[in-house]
Structure formats: C-alpha cells, structure tokens
Amino acid sequence: MALSEHEMRLLEQMERALLDEDPKLAHTLRGPSRHHSARRRMLVGGIGLLVGIAVMVAGAFWQLTPVGIAGFVIMLVAALFALGGVHMSDEVGQEDEPGHVEHSGRDLNEDDL
C-alpha cells in the first residue's frame, strides 16, 4: 500500500529532522546500501568458489574422493551465498502495481486487508 502525499511529506520532514539532529545516528540507521552488500556477498562468494575449486582439484590430484566432494560442496555453498542475496533483495517487497505488493511469496491486494 503506497503512502499518501501527506504521509510522504511527514516522513521526509522526520528524516530531515533526524539528519539535522544526529547525522551520525542517521547514517548508522541507514546501514549499508543494497549495492554495497550485494558487492560484498559476490566478493565473498567468489573467494569461496575459488577455494572450493582448489580443494576439489586437490582431491582429484591425490585421488581422495571425500576431499573432492568437500570441494564441490564448498563451491555450491559459495555460489548460493553469492547469488542468494541478489535474488532476495530484488524481489521482496517490490510493488508491481498500485495496491499490489508481493511479500514472502504470497500476493496481497487491498481487498485482502
């Protein structure tokens, strides 16, 4: 459900007042941007993927099947970690049309409320 113009103005006024009163707190409450967190997740996932490849190759080289399987699992977990944050941040709570918000996989309309 979208905010009315009056509610949007009140929210903007409260945000400006908080920023003027305590800029450090306002910056802390904003937290990292989605772009920054997605970049960090991709970096950590990429490093994990490389570690998994190295472990899997080492297992194949020394003919140790459990080590190779562990390397594959590390690669899989790293890839899911890297891509999982991107998928969730793009879908949750996005508004498709006025009065329609997808949340937690269930479609809600104004009539449902």
Short mmCIF file of C-alpha atoms in Angstrom, two decimals:
data_model
loop_
_atom_site.label_atom_id
_atom_site.label_comp_id
_atom_site.label_asym_id
_atom_site.label_seq_id
_atom_site.Cartn_x
_atom_site.Cartn_y
_atom_site.Cartn_z
CA MET A 1 0.00 0.00 0.00
CA ALA A 2 1.51 3.32 -1.07
CA LEU A 3 1.80 6.30 1.25
CA SER A 4 -0.31 9.37 0.65
CA GLU A 5 1.37 12.66 -0.26
CA HIS A 6 0.78 13.97 3.26
CA GLU A 7 2.39 10.88 4.80
CA MET A 8 5.34 11.15 2.39
CA ARG A 9 5.90 14.80 3.39
CA LEU A 10 5.75 13.91 7.09
CA LEU A 11 8.23 11.08 6.58
CA GLU A 12 10.63 13.37 4.69
CA GLN A 13 10.36 16.00 7.45
CA MET A 14 11.13 13.40 10.12
CA GLU A 15 14.11 12.11 8.13
CA ARG A 16 15.49 15.65 7.69
CA ALA A 17 14.99 16.40 11.39
CA LEU A 18 16.85 13.24 12.37
CA LEU A 19 19.65 14.04 9.94
CA ASP A 20 19.96 17.58 11.31
CA GLU A 21 19.75 16.49 14.94
CA ASP A 22 22.10 13.50 14.84
CA PRO A 23 23.79 12.85 11.48
CA LYS A 24 25.91 10.00 12.87
CA LEU A 25 22.81 8.12 14.09
CA ALA A 26 21.01 8.74 10.81
CA HIS A 27 23.97 7.31 8.87
CA THR A 28 24.10 4.27 11.18
CA LEU A 29 20.36 3.61 10.80
CA ARG A 30 20.57 3.75 7.01
CA GLY A 31 23.10 0.91 7.07
CA PRO A 32 24.97 -0.32 4.03
CA SER A 33 23.29 0.19 0.69
CA ARG A 34 21.94 -2.80 -1.20
CA HIS A 35 24.60 -2.29 -3.86
CA HIS A 36 27.38 -2.40 -1.26
CA SER A 37 26.04 -5.56 0.42
CA ALA A 38 25.50 -7.29 -2.92
CA ARG A 39 29.06 -6.47 -3.94
CA ARG A 40 30.40 -7.84 -0.65
CA ARG A 41 28.36 -11.04 -0.99
CA MET A 42 29.63 -11.54 -4.54
CA LEU A 43 33.23 -11.00 -3.43
CA VAL A 44 32.99 -13.44 -0.51
CA GLY A 45 31.15 -15.94 -2.72
CA GLY A 46 33.81 -15.63 -5.44
CA ILE A 47 36.60 -16.26 -2.96
CA GLY A 48 34.69 -19.27 -1.60
CA LEU A 49 34.21 -20.55 -5.14
CA LEU A 50 37.96 -20.35 -5.80
CA VAL A 51 38.71 -22.15 -2.51
CA GLY A 52 36.21 -24.86 -3.44
CA ILE A 53 37.81 -25.33 -6.86
CA ALA A 54 41.26 -25.62 -5.26
CA VAL A 55 40.02 -28.21 -2.74
CA MET A 56 38.23 -30.19 -5.45
CA VAL A 57 41.31 -30.20 -7.72
CA ALA A 58 43.50 -31.24 -4.77
CA GLY A 59 41.12 -34.12 -4.03
CA ALA A 60 41.25 -35.25 -7.66
CA PHE A 61 45.05 -34.92 -7.78
CA TRP A 62 45.60 -37.02 -4.66
CA GLN A 63 42.69 -39.32 -5.57
CA LEU A 64 40.85 -38.56 -2.35
CA THR A 65 37.16 -38.70 -3.21
CA PRO A 66 35.88 -37.21 0.10
CA VAL A 67 38.16 -34.17 -0.36
CA GLY A 68 36.87 -33.70 -3.92
CA ILE A 69 33.28 -33.92 -2.72
CA ALA A 70 34.03 -31.40 0.05
CA GLY A 71 35.45 -29.03 -2.57
CA PHE A 72 32.30 -29.34 -4.64
CA VAL A 73 30.11 -28.64 -1.59
CA ILE A 74 32.23 -25.56 -0.77
CA MET A 75 31.74 -24.33 -4.36
CA LEU A 76 28.00 -24.91 -4.20
CA VAL A 77 27.57 -23.13 -0.87
CA ALA A 78 29.71 -20.19 -2.05
CA ALA A 79 27.68 -19.81 -5.25
CA LEU A 80 24.38 -19.95 -3.35
CA PHE A 81 25.68 -17.39 -0.85
CA ALA A 82 26.83 -15.01 -3.60
CA LEU A 83 23.65 -15.25 -5.65
CA GLY A 84 21.17 -15.65 -2.78
CA GLY A 85 21.45 -12.04 -1.62
CA VAL A 86 20.91 -10.66 -5.11
CA HIS A 87 17.77 -12.73 -5.65
CA MET A 88 16.16 -11.82 -2.32
CA SER A 89 16.94 -8.11 -2.44
CA ASP A 90 15.37 -7.77 -5.90
CA GLU A 91 12.04 -9.44 -5.11
CA VAL A 92 10.96 -8.91 -1.51
CA GLY A 93 8.53 -6.07 -1.02
CA GLN A 94 8.61 -4.66 -4.54
CA GLU A 95 5.38 -3.07 -5.65
CA ASP A 96 4.20 -4.26 -9.07
CA GLU A 97 1.13 -2.10 -9.44
CA PRO A 98 -0.80 0.25 -7.15
CA GLY A 99 -2.38 -1.75 -4.36
CA HIS A 100 -0.41 -4.93 -5.13
CA VAL A 101 2.66 -5.91 -3.13
CA GLU A 102 4.42 -9.27 -3.33
CA HIS A 103 5.65 -10.28 0.10
CA SER A 104 7.07 -13.64 1.19
CA GLY A 105 5.87 -15.37 -1.96
CA ARG A 106 2.20 -14.53 -1.35
CA ASP A 107 0.38 -11.88 -3.36
CA LEU A 108 -1.59 -9.36 -1.33
CA ASN A 109 -4.18 -6.96 -2.68
CA GLU A 110 -6.01 -4.13 -0.96
CA ASP A 111 -9.13 -6.35 -0.89
CA ASP A 112 -7.28 -8.89 1.32
CA LEU A 113 -6.64 -6.31 4.05
#
